[in-house]
Amino acid sequence: MDFRSTLKKNYEFKRLYNKGKTAVTPYMVVYALKTQRGTRRVGYTVSTKLGKAVVRNRVRRRLREIYRLNSDKLRQGVDIVIVARSRCIEAEYAKMEHAFLHACAELGILRGEEQ
């Protein structure tokens, strides 16, 4: 699976915000919506409220790496948006990864889990 299949357009993000299911953790908010595609796409949102560009890019890199390493555990045919929260700036990587997997389990997008 190509983990670089991303959401880019504003209307794609808005569709997930309005119609997708939500899971909230202290470090991130994860939106997920089933699609008819056979692929999985992901988008990342890091607000300017979190800090300057260096801080935002570090958070975005960590979120992308968490998704990349765990993408094989996720179902196909799902669009996902990960929104960073302010706690992820100082958070340990392992806690962020655990929070992401917990959110995915809550949304039912992990493989091997029934909806």
mmCIF file of C-alpha atoms in Angstrom:
data_model
loop_
_atom_site.group_PDB
_atom_site.id
_atom_site.type_symbol
_atom_site.label_atom_id
_atom_site.label_comp_id
_atom_site.label_asym_id
_atom_site.label_seq_id
_atom_site.Cartn_x
_atom_site.Cartn_y
_atom_site.Cartn_z
ATOM 1 C CA MET A 1 0.000 0.000 0.000
ATOM 2 C CA ASP A 2 1.273 3.424 -0.918
ATOM 3 C CA PHE A 3 1.088 5.415 2.315
ATOM 4 C CA ARG A 4 1.457 8.658 0.371
ATOM 5 C CA SER A 5 -2.103 8.605 -0.984
ATOM 6 C CA THR A 6 -3.294 11.837 0.617
ATOM 7 C CA LEU A 7 -6.256 14.164 0.767
ATOM 8 C CA LYS A 8 -5.347 17.537 -0.674
ATOM 9 C CA LYS A 9 -8.505 19.451 -1.591
ATOM 10 C CA ASN A 10 -10.444 21.585 0.857
ATOM 11 C CA TYR A 11 -13.782 19.979 -0.087
ATOM 12 C CA GLU A 12 -12.378 16.532 0.772
ATOM 13 C CA PHE A 13 -11.452 17.697 4.265
ATOM 14 C CA LYS A 14 -14.823 19.427 4.738
ATOM 15 C CA ARG A 15 -16.665 16.276 3.679
ATOM 16 C CA LEU A 16 -14.886 14.277 6.384
ATOM 17 C CA TYR A 17 -15.478 16.959 9.020
ATOM 18 C CA ASN A 18 -19.210 17.018 8.217
ATOM 19 C CA LYS A 19 -19.995 13.373 7.431
ATOM 20 C CA GLY A 20 -17.205 11.353 9.016
ATOM 21 C CA LYS A 21 -17.110 9.604 12.362
ATOM 22 C CA THR A 22 -14.919 11.194 15.036
ATOM 23 C CA ALA A 23 -12.591 9.861 17.743
ATOM 24 C CA VAL A 24 -10.977 12.313 20.160
ATOM 25 C CA THR A 25 -7.773 11.688 22.110
ATOM 26 C CA PRO A 26 -5.662 14.126 24.153
ATOM 27 C CA TYR A 27 -3.145 14.358 21.290
ATOM 28 C CA MET A 28 -5.277 14.293 18.141
ATOM 29 C CA VAL A 29 -8.736 14.098 16.632
ATOM 30 C CA VAL A 30 -9.246 11.409 13.994
ATOM 31 C CA TYR A 31 -12.031 11.620 11.411
ATOM 32 C CA ALA A 32 -12.872 8.598 9.254
ATOM 33 C CA LEU A 33 -15.345 8.010 6.447
ATOM 34 C CA LYS A 34 -15.903 4.857 4.413
ATOM 35 C CA THR A 35 -15.597 5.280 0.647
ATOM 36 C CA GLN A 36 -16.246 3.151 -2.416
ATOM 37 C CA ARG A 37 -12.563 3.315 -3.370
ATOM 38 C CA GLY A 38 -10.356 0.343 -2.802
ATOM 39 C CA THR A 39 -7.647 2.581 -1.389
ATOM 40 C CA ARG A 40 -7.085 4.403 1.860
ATOM 41 C CA ARG A 41 -6.326 8.130 1.828
ATOM 42 C CA VAL A 42 -5.119 10.298 4.686
ATOM 43 C CA GLY A 43 -4.885 14.013 5.391
ATOM 44 C CA TYR A 44 -3.202 15.954 8.188
ATOM 45 C CA THR A 45 -4.203 19.235 9.815
ATOM 46 C CA VAL A 46 -1.872 21.181 12.085
ATOM 47 C CA SER A 47 -3.163 24.617 13.049
ATOM 48 C CA THR A 48 -1.023 27.733 13.264
ATOM 49 C CA LYS A 49 -2.186 27.953 16.887
ATOM 50 C CA LEU A 50 0.256 25.150 17.692
ATOM 51 C CA GLY A 51 3.305 27.258 16.936
ATOM 52 C CA LYS A 52 5.605 28.438 14.215
ATOM 53 C CA ALA A 53 6.451 26.463 11.087
ATOM 54 C CA VAL A 54 9.265 24.434 12.679
ATOM 55 C CA VAL A 55 6.954 23.167 15.434
ATOM 56 C CA ARG A 56 4.062 22.467 13.059
ATOM 57 C CA ASN A 57 6.295 20.585 10.640
ATOM 58 C CA ARG A 58 7.752 18.459 13.448
ATOM 59 C CA VAL A 59 4.231 17.521 14.586
ATOM 60 C CA ARG A 60 3.197 16.751 10.995
ATOM 61 C CA ARG A 61 6.276 14.549 10.448
ATOM 62 C CA ARG A 62 5.514 12.593 13.618
ATOM 63 C CA LEU A 63 1.869 12.084 12.580
ATOM 64 C CA ARG A 64 2.918 10.923 9.120
ATOM 65 C CA GLU A 65 5.393 8.454 10.607
ATOM 66 C CA ILE A 66 2.790 7.079 13.033
ATOM 67 C CA TYR A 67 0.403 6.560 10.133
ATOM 68 C CA ARG A 68 3.105 5.033 7.904
ATOM 69 C CA LEU A 69 4.194 2.471 10.479
ATOM 70 C CA ASN A 70 0.619 1.467 11.330
ATOM 71 C CA SER A 71 -1.045 1.701 7.915
ATOM 72 C CA ASP A 72 -0.940 -2.076 7.464
ATOM 73 C CA LYS A 73 -3.227 -2.413 10.516
ATOM 74 C CA LEU A 74 -5.953 -0.246 8.941
ATOM 75 C CA ARG A 75 -8.791 -1.203 6.622
ATOM 76 C CA GLN A 76 -8.901 -0.244 2.953
ATOM 77 C CA GLY A 77 -11.633 1.987 1.508
ATOM 78 C CA VAL A 78 -11.434 4.642 4.216
ATOM 79 C CA ASP A 79 -10.575 8.334 4.127
ATOM 80 C CA ILE A 80 -8.873 9.569 7.309
ATOM 81 C CA VAL A 81 -8.069 13.063 8.574
ATOM 82 C CA ILE A 82 -5.790 13.491 11.596
ATOM 83 C CA VAL A 83 -6.033 16.847 13.370
ATOM 84 C CA ALA A 84 -3.201 17.639 15.784
ATOM 85 C CA ARG A 85 -4.004 19.063 19.207
ATOM 86 C CA SER A 86 -1.721 21.233 21.334
ATOM 87 C CA ARG A 87 -0.598 18.398 23.628
ATOM 88 C CA CYS A 88 1.153 16.593 20.778
ATOM 89 C CA ILE A 89 3.873 19.264 20.711
ATOM 90 C CA GLU A 90 5.496 17.936 23.900
ATOM 91 C CA ALA A 91 4.090 14.405 23.799
ATOM 92 C CA GLU A 92 6.176 11.247 23.695
ATOM 93 C CA TYR A 93 6.036 9.416 20.381
ATOM 94 C CA ALA A 94 4.821 6.162 21.984
ATOM 95 C CA LYS A 95 1.879 7.925 23.640
ATOM 96 C CA MET A 96 0.884 9.543 20.365
ATOM 97 C CA GLU A 97 1.064 6.206 18.575
ATOM 98 C CA HIS A 98 -1.043 4.533 21.267
ATOM 99 C CA ALA A 99 -3.595 7.351 21.041
ATOM 100 C CA PHE A 100 -3.798 6.959 17.245
ATOM 101 C CA LEU A 101 -4.371 3.212 17.461
ATOM 102 C CA HIS A 102 -6.957 3.701 20.209
ATOM 103 C CA ALA A 103 -8.809 6.251 18.060
ATOM 104 C CA CYS A 104 -8.739 3.911 15.055
ATOM 105 C CA ALA A 105 -10.110 1.072 17.184
ATOM 106 C CA GLU A 106 -12.860 3.362 18.441
ATOM 107 C CA LEU A 107 -13.778 4.215 14.838
ATOM 108 C CA GLY A 108 -13.689 0.551 13.819
ATOM 109 C CA ILE A 109 -11.134 1.016 11.047
ATOM 110 C CA LEU A 110 -8.561 -1.447 12.378
ATOM 111 C CA ARG A 111 -8.333 -4.718 10.484
ATOM 112 C CA GLY A 112 -9.865 -7.709 12.190
ATOM 113 C CA GLU A 113 -12.467 -5.677 14.075
ATOM 114 C CA GLU A 114 -16.142 -5.836 13.232
ATOM 115 C CA GLN A 115 -18.172 -2.688 12.849
#
